[in-house]
Amino acid sequence: MRQVDDFSDERNKDHCVHCGGPYETDDHVPSKVLLDEPYPENLSISPSCQRCNNELSKDEEYLACVLECVICGSADPDKIQRPKIARRLAKSPKLAALIAKCCRTENGLMIWDVDMNRIKNVILKLARGHASFELAEPRNMEPDSFLCKPLATLTAEEKLRFEDGPQIQFSACPEVGSRAMSRILVQGTDVYDEGFLVVQEGRYRFRATQENGVTIQMILREYLACEVVWS
Ligand SMILES: [Zn+2]
């Protein structure tokens, strides 16, 4: 992934973007478990404390595995498409069993009653990382709105929000010097694809804007649409 320089306020970068605690380690945004090798170069990073980093990594593994099981319709490692996830499930039968237990069939449809709290933890983590890295707008408080559902189930109105592309207005421009601002200035090169920054084709793309407050939209595995807004 091509990366642009960031000249935003240094004071935004000296604490954990999740809890406001000390800056002890760098978090990849998105986490590598959501991507496959070879990894894109220059992955974004955000400052984190050790505690948040450790606590969230279990949930990230959970989300990556759940997503793959839902897409492939099974928690059996032999039926999983992404080799990395198949290996993780094979190595952790406990996790595979936990996910398999979430699946039931109703009127011929597969329904997965997954732990939405754990999934929300990860989506918030990703959004906080993008808000900090792209917009230089760290947000460790609860968001004003949160959406996380399969792309195919978005309402017409939600779909529009995802498909519209960035409507950049001067009143809503990102902080001068932030990466998002620099990306606007270089738009027309290879940075954007239909308004989204593609971190890895088919795995992860996102958009960070300040149209209506800090808005982060992410599409995981071309399946899960997520939107987090701090208005
Ligand atoms: Zn923290």
mmCIF file of C-alpha atoms and ligand atoms in Angstrom:
data_model
loop_
_atom_site.group_PDB
_atom_site.id
_atom_site.type_symbol
_atom_site.label_atom_id
_atom_site.label_comp_id
_atom_site.label_asym_id
_atom_site.label_seq_id
_atom_site.Cartn_x
_atom_site.Cartn_y
_atom_site.Cartn_z
ATOM 1 C CA MET A 1 0.000 0.000 0.000
ATOM 2 C CA ARG A 2 1.298 3.404 -0.869
ATOM 3 C CA GLN A 3 1.737 5.569 2.176
ATOM 4 C CA VAL A 4 1.747 9.354 2.413
ATOM 5 C CA ASP A 5 3.534 11.503 4.935
ATOM 6 C CA ASP A 6 1.820 12.854 7.968
ATOM 7 C CA PHE A 7 2.553 16.328 9.285
ATOM 8 C CA SER A 8 -0.261 16.533 11.826
ATOM 9 C CA ASP A 9 -0.066 17.540 15.464
ATOM 10 C CA GLU A 10 2.446 15.375 17.369
ATOM 11 C CA ARG A 11 0.425 15.711 20.588
ATOM 12 C CA ASN A 12 -2.183 13.364 19.074
ATOM 13 C CA LYS A 13 0.323 10.537 18.930
ATOM 14 C CA ASP A 14 1.698 10.086 22.405
ATOM 15 C CA HIS A 15 -0.957 7.843 23.973
ATOM 16 C CA CYS A 16 -2.917 4.624 23.388
ATOM 17 C CA VAL A 17 -5.680 5.365 20.865
ATOM 18 C CA HIS A 18 -7.995 2.867 22.567
ATOM 19 C CA CYS A 19 -7.911 3.854 26.239
ATOM 20 C CA GLY A 20 -5.785 6.984 26.436
ATOM 21 C CA GLY A 21 -3.144 5.062 28.436
ATOM 22 C CA PRO A 22 0.590 5.065 27.783
ATOM 23 C CA TYR A 23 2.040 4.541 24.287
ATOM 24 C CA GLU A 24 3.911 1.257 24.716
ATOM 25 C CA THR A 25 3.616 -0.523 21.394
ATOM 26 C CA ASP A 26 2.577 -0.110 17.748
ATOM 27 C CA ASP A 27 -0.598 -1.782 16.487
ATOM 28 C CA HIS A 28 -1.021 -2.663 12.838
ATOM 29 C CA VAL A 29 -4.233 -1.287 11.317
ATOM 30 C CA PRO A 30 -5.680 -3.565 10.083
ATOM 31 C CA SER A 31 -4.249 -6.424 12.084
ATOM 32 C CA LYS A 32 -2.330 -8.965 10.033
ATOM 33 C CA VAL A 33 -4.771 -11.765 10.872
ATOM 34 C CA LEU A 34 -7.254 -10.028 8.550
ATOM 35 C CA LEU A 35 -4.746 -10.093 5.664
ATOM 36 C CA ASP A 36 -2.845 -12.759 3.796
ATOM 37 C CA GLU A 37 0.816 -13.040 2.824
ATOM 38 C CA PRO A 38 2.535 -11.357 1.172
ATOM 39 C CA TYR A 39 1.403 -8.455 3.345
ATOM 40 C CA PRO A 40 1.086 -5.027 1.797
ATOM 41 C CA GLU A 41 4.047 -2.781 2.482
ATOM 42 C CA ASN A 42 3.711 0.200 4.813
ATOM 43 C CA LEU A 43 0.758 -1.014 6.846
ATOM 44 C CA SER A 44 -0.679 1.741 8.981
ATOM 45 C CA ILE A 45 0.181 1.684 12.672
ATOM 46 C CA SER A 46 -1.365 3.277 15.704
ATOM 47 C CA PRO A 47 -0.030 3.787 19.229
ATOM 48 C CA SER A 48 -1.367 1.366 21.817
ATOM 49 C CA CYS A 49 -0.733 0.316 25.409
ATOM 50 C CA GLN A 50 0.366 -3.267 26.056
ATOM 51 C CA ARG A 51 -2.894 -4.181 27.792
ATOM 52 C CA CYS A 52 -5.167 -3.104 24.916
ATOM 53 C CA ASN A 53 -2.843 -4.725 22.419
ATOM 54 C CA ASN A 54 -2.933 -8.090 24.251
ATOM 55 C CA GLU A 55 -6.641 -8.055 25.035
ATOM 56 C CA LEU A 56 -7.705 -7.177 21.520
ATOM 57 C CA SER A 57 -5.533 -9.660 19.673
ATOM 58 C CA LYS A 58 -7.647 -12.633 20.875
ATOM 59 C CA ASP A 59 -10.782 -10.886 19.639
ATOM 60 C CA GLU A 60 -9.107 -10.135 16.301
ATOM 61 C CA GLU A 61 -8.335 -13.806 15.818
ATOM 62 C CA TYR A 62 -11.940 -14.624 16.751
ATOM 63 C CA LEU A 63 -13.353 -12.161 14.211
ATOM 64 C CA ALA A 64 -11.053 -13.314 11.390
ATOM 65 C CA CYS A 65 -11.989 -16.955 12.023
ATOM 66 C CA VAL A 66 -15.726 -16.267 12.412
ATOM 67 C CA LEU A 67 -15.777 -14.293 9.186
ATOM 68 C CA GLU A 68 -14.106 -17.090 7.268
ATOM 69 C CA CYS A 69 -16.375 -19.767 8.761
ATOM 70 C CA VAL A 70 -19.505 -17.785 7.890
ATOM 71 C CA ILE A 71 -18.293 -17.173 4.325
ATOM 72 C CA CYS A 72 -17.309 -20.806 3.819
ATOM 73 C CA GLY A 73 -20.369 -22.143 5.650
ATOM 74 C CA SER A 74 -18.340 -24.321 7.985
ATOM 75 C CA ALA A 75 -15.882 -24.292 10.885
ATOM 76 C CA ASP A 76 -14.122 -27.355 9.485
ATOM 77 C CA PRO A 77 -10.524 -26.313 8.633
ATOM 78 C CA ASP A 78 -10.693 -28.443 5.462
ATOM 79 C CA LYS A 79 -13.508 -26.291 4.101
ATOM 80 C CA ILE A 80 -11.939 -22.911 4.866
ATOM 81 C CA GLN A 81 -10.658 -20.856 1.906
ATOM 82 C CA ARG A 82 -7.947 -18.748 3.534
ATOM 83 C CA PRO A 83 -5.058 -21.154 4.319
ATOM 84 C CA LYS A 84 -3.921 -18.991 7.221
ATOM 85 C CA ILE A 85 -7.304 -19.271 8.937
ATOM 86 C CA ALA A 86 -7.580 -22.979 8.149
ATOM 87 C CA ARG A 87 -4.225 -23.456 9.933
ATOM 88 C CA ARG A 88 -5.362 -21.441 12.960
ATOM 89 C CA LEU A 89 -8.580 -23.445 13.299
ATOM 90 C CA ALA A 90 -6.698 -26.724 12.889
ATOM 91 C CA LYS A 91 -4.253 -25.623 15.592
ATOM 92 C CA SER A 92 -7.012 -24.555 17.938
ATOM 93 C CA PRO A 93 -9.816 -27.142 17.971
ATOM 94 C CA LYS A 94 -11.301 -25.274 20.948
ATOM 95 C CA LEU A 95 -11.816 -22.144 18.856
ATOM 96 C CA ALA A 96 -13.160 -24.178 15.906
ATOM 97 C CA ALA A 97 -15.641 -25.904 18.257
ATOM 98 C CA LEU A 98 -16.681 -22.594 19.828
ATOM 99 C CA ILE A 99 -17.478 -21.159 16.397
ATOM 100 C CA ALA A 100 -19.147 -24.353 15.145
ATOM 101 C CA LYS A 101 -21.434 -24.233 18.192
ATOM 102 C CA CYS A 102 -22.704 -20.786 17.091
ATOM 103 C CA CYS A 103 -24.154 -22.183 13.899
ATOM 104 C CA ARG A 104 -27.747 -23.362 13.600
ATOM 105 C CA THR A 105 -30.037 -23.986 10.670
ATOM 106 C CA GLU A 106 -33.445 -22.391 10.484
ATOM 107 C CA ASN A 107 -35.780 -22.915 7.509
ATOM 108 C CA GLY A 108 -32.818 -24.150 5.502
ATOM 109 C CA LEU A 109 -30.760 -21.041 6.314
ATOM 110 C CA MET A 110 -27.508 -21.089 8.244
ATOM 111 C CA ILE A 111 -27.598 -18.675 11.168
ATOM 112 C CA TRP A 112 -24.500 -17.815 13.168
ATOM 113 C CA ASP A 113 -25.090 -16.531 16.703
ATOM 114 C CA VAL A 114 -21.605 -15.145 17.153
ATOM 115 C CA ASP A 115 -20.300 -13.045 20.033
ATOM 116 C CA MET A 116 -21.082 -9.542 18.771
ATOM 117 C CA ASN A 117 -19.314 -7.927 21.734
ATOM 118 C CA ARG A 118 -15.993 -9.399 20.652
ATOM 119 C CA ILE A 119 -16.620 -8.370 17.050
ATOM 120 C CA LYS A 120 -17.539 -4.856 18.123
ATOM 121 C CA ASN A 121 -14.291 -4.626 20.134
ATOM 122 C CA VAL A 122 -12.293 -5.271 16.973
ATOM 123 C CA ILE A 123 -14.298 -2.967 14.703
ATOM 124 C CA LEU A 124 -13.895 -0.155 17.236
ATOM 125 C CA LYS A 125 -10.196 -0.872 17.491
ATOM 126 C CA LEU A 126 -9.805 -0.664 13.720
ATOM 127 C CA ALA A 127 -11.849 2.533 13.513
ATOM 128 C CA ARG A 128 -9.833 4.148 16.308
ATOM 129 C CA GLY A 129 -6.617 3.192 14.545
ATOM 130 C CA HIS A 130 -7.765 4.713 11.242
ATOM 131 C CA ALA A 131 -9.105 7.853 12.943
ATOM 132 C CA SER A 132 -5.733 8.369 14.558
ATOM 133 C CA PHE A 133 -3.509 7.407 11.630
ATOM 134 C CA GLU A 134 -5.493 8.858 8.732
ATOM 135 C CA LEU A 135 -7.233 11.836 10.264
ATOM 136 C CA ALA A 136 -5.017 12.638 13.264
ATOM 137 C CA GLU A 137 -8.266 12.591 15.280
ATOM 138 C CA PRO A 138 -7.878 10.021 18.074
ATOM 139 C CA ARG A 139 -11.250 8.993 19.558
ATOM 140 C CA ASN A 140 -11.104 6.770 22.629
ATOM 141 C CA MET A 141 -14.686 7.518 23.712
ATOM 142 C CA GLU A 142 -17.711 5.429 22.653
ATOM 143 C CA PRO A 143 -18.848 6.287 19.107
ATOM 144 C CA ASP A 144 -22.175 7.985 18.354
ATOM 145 C CA SER A 145 -23.143 5.339 15.861
ATOM 146 C CA PHE A 146 -21.985 1.846 15.054
ATOM 147 C CA LEU A 147 -22.981 -0.383 12.163
ATOM 148 C CA CYS A 148 -21.701 -3.867 11.407
ATOM 149 C CA LYS A 149 -23.580 -6.199 9.059
ATOM 150 C CA PRO A 150 -23.081 -8.227 5.901
ATOM 151 C CA LEU A 151 -22.732 -6.049 2.788
ATOM 152 C CA ALA A 152 -25.582 -7.926 1.146
ATOM 153 C CA THR A 153 -27.990 -6.953 3.937
ATOM 154 C CA LEU A 154 -27.396 -3.187 3.907
ATOM 155 C CA THR A 155 -30.557 -1.125 3.453
ATOM 156 C CA ALA A 156 -30.755 1.099 0.380
ATOM 157 C CA GLU A 157 -29.901 4.114 2.523
ATOM 158 C CA GLU A 158 -26.920 2.397 4.151
ATOM 159 C CA LYS A 159 -25.714 1.191 0.775
ATOM 160 C CA LEU A 160 -25.692 4.738 -0.542
ATOM 161 C CA ARG A 161 -23.472 5.841 2.321
ATOM 162 C CA PHE A 162 -20.966 3.155 1.403
ATOM 163 C CA GLU A 163 -21.103 3.617 -2.358
ATOM 164 C CA ASP A 164 -21.249 7.360 -2.637
ATOM 165 C CA GLY A 165 -17.527 7.992 -2.542
ATOM 166 C CA PRO A 166 -15.978 10.800 -0.576
ATOM 167 C CA GLN A 167 -17.897 14.036 -0.954
ATOM 168 C CA ILE A 168 -15.110 16.347 0.039
ATOM 169 C CA GLN A 169 -16.234 19.808 1.005
ATOM 170 C CA PHE A 170 -13.895 22.433 2.300
ATOM 171 C CA SER A 171 -15.886 22.815 5.497
ATOM 172 C CA ALA A 172 -15.354 19.130 6.197
ATOM 173 C CA CYS A 173 -11.743 18.753 5.188
ATOM 174 C CA PRO A 174 -9.489 16.640 7.373
ATOM 175 C CA GLU A 175 -6.919 18.363 9.540
ATOM 176 C CA VAL A 176 -4.294 20.101 7.455
ATOM 177 C CA GLY A 177 -1.200 17.927 7.532
ATOM 178 C CA SER A 178 -3.083 14.695 8.267
ATOM 179 C CA ARG A 179 -2.666 11.723 5.965
ATOM 180 C CA ALA A 180 -6.284 11.974 4.819
ATOM 181 C CA MET A 181 -5.647 15.539 3.705
ATOM 182 C CA SER A 182 -2.478 14.522 1.889
ATOM 183 C CA ARG A 183 -4.390 11.721 0.185
ATOM 184 C CA ILE A 184 -6.962 14.195 -1.112
ATOM 185 C CA LEU A 185 -4.154 16.241 -2.578
ATOM 186 C CA VAL A 186 -2.750 13.241 -4.411
ATOM 187 C CA GLN A 187 -6.138 11.831 -5.426
ATOM 188 C CA GLY A 188 -6.139 10.735 -9.045
ATOM 189 C CA THR A 189 -3.061 8.626 -8.526
ATOM 190 C CA ASP A 190 -3.305 5.072 -7.262
ATOM 191 C CA VAL A 191 -4.336 5.946 -3.743
ATOM 192 C CA TYR A 192 -8.114 5.598 -3.933
ATOM 193 C CA ASP A 193 -10.313 3.000 -5.566
ATOM 194 C CA GLU A 194 -13.903 4.241 -5.751
ATOM 195 C CA GLY A 195 -13.387 6.247 -2.625
ATOM 196 C CA PHE A 196 -11.970 3.402 -0.600
ATOM 197 C CA LEU A 197 -8.359 2.752 0.229
ATOM 198 C CA VAL A 198 -7.706 -0.863 -0.665
ATOM 199 C CA VAL A 199 -5.260 -2.350 1.822
ATOM 200 C CA GLN A 200 -5.493 -5.812 0.259
ATOM 201 C CA GLU A 201 -7.811 -6.788 -2.592
ATOM 202 C CA GLY A 202 -10.688 -8.937 -1.369
ATOM 203 C CA ARG A 203 -9.506 -8.710 2.232
ATOM 204 C CA TYR A 204 -9.732 -5.182 3.534
ATOM 205 C CA ARG A 205 -10.637 -1.708 2.342
ATOM 206 C CA PHE A 206 -11.643 1.379 4.247
ATOM 207 C CA ARG A 207 -12.488 5.041 4.050
ATOM 208 C CA ALA A 208 -11.830 7.750 6.625
ATOM 209 C CA THR A 209 -13.715 11.038 6.245
ATOM 210 C CA GLN A 210 -14.884 13.971 8.299
ATOM 211 C CA GLU A 211 -18.099 14.715 6.407
ATOM 212 C CA ASN A 212 -20.339 14.161 9.423
ATOM 213 C CA GLY A 213 -17.905 14.026 12.266
ATOM 214 C CA VAL A 214 -15.176 11.400 12.177
ATOM 215 C CA THR A 215 -16.539 8.605 9.991
ATOM 216 C CA ILE A 216 -14.692 5.351 9.388
ATOM 217 C CA GLN A 217 -16.115 2.784 6.962
ATOM 218 C CA MET A 218 -14.492 -0.610 6.545
ATOM 219 C CA ILE A 219 -15.270 -3.598 4.352
ATOM 220 C CA LEU A 220 -13.794 -6.847 5.576
ATOM 221 C CA ARG A 221 -13.370 -9.809 3.262
ATOM 222 C CA GLU A 222 -15.817 -8.106 0.818
ATOM 223 C CA TYR A 223 -18.482 -9.454 3.166
ATOM 224 C CA LEU A 224 -18.775 -7.406 6.337
ATOM 225 C CA ALA A 225 -19.621 -3.711 6.128
ATOM 226 C CA CYS A 226 -18.743 -1.640 9.179
ATOM 227 C CA GLU A 227 -19.231 2.021 9.935
ATOM 228 C CA VAL A 228 -18.213 3.902 13.067
ATOM 229 C CA VAL A 229 -19.085 7.568 13.561
ATOM 230 C CA TRP A 230 -18.031 10.072 16.202
ATOM 231 C CA SER A 231 -20.151 13.099 15.447
HETATM 232 ZN ZN ZN B 1 -4.818 1.143 25.926
#
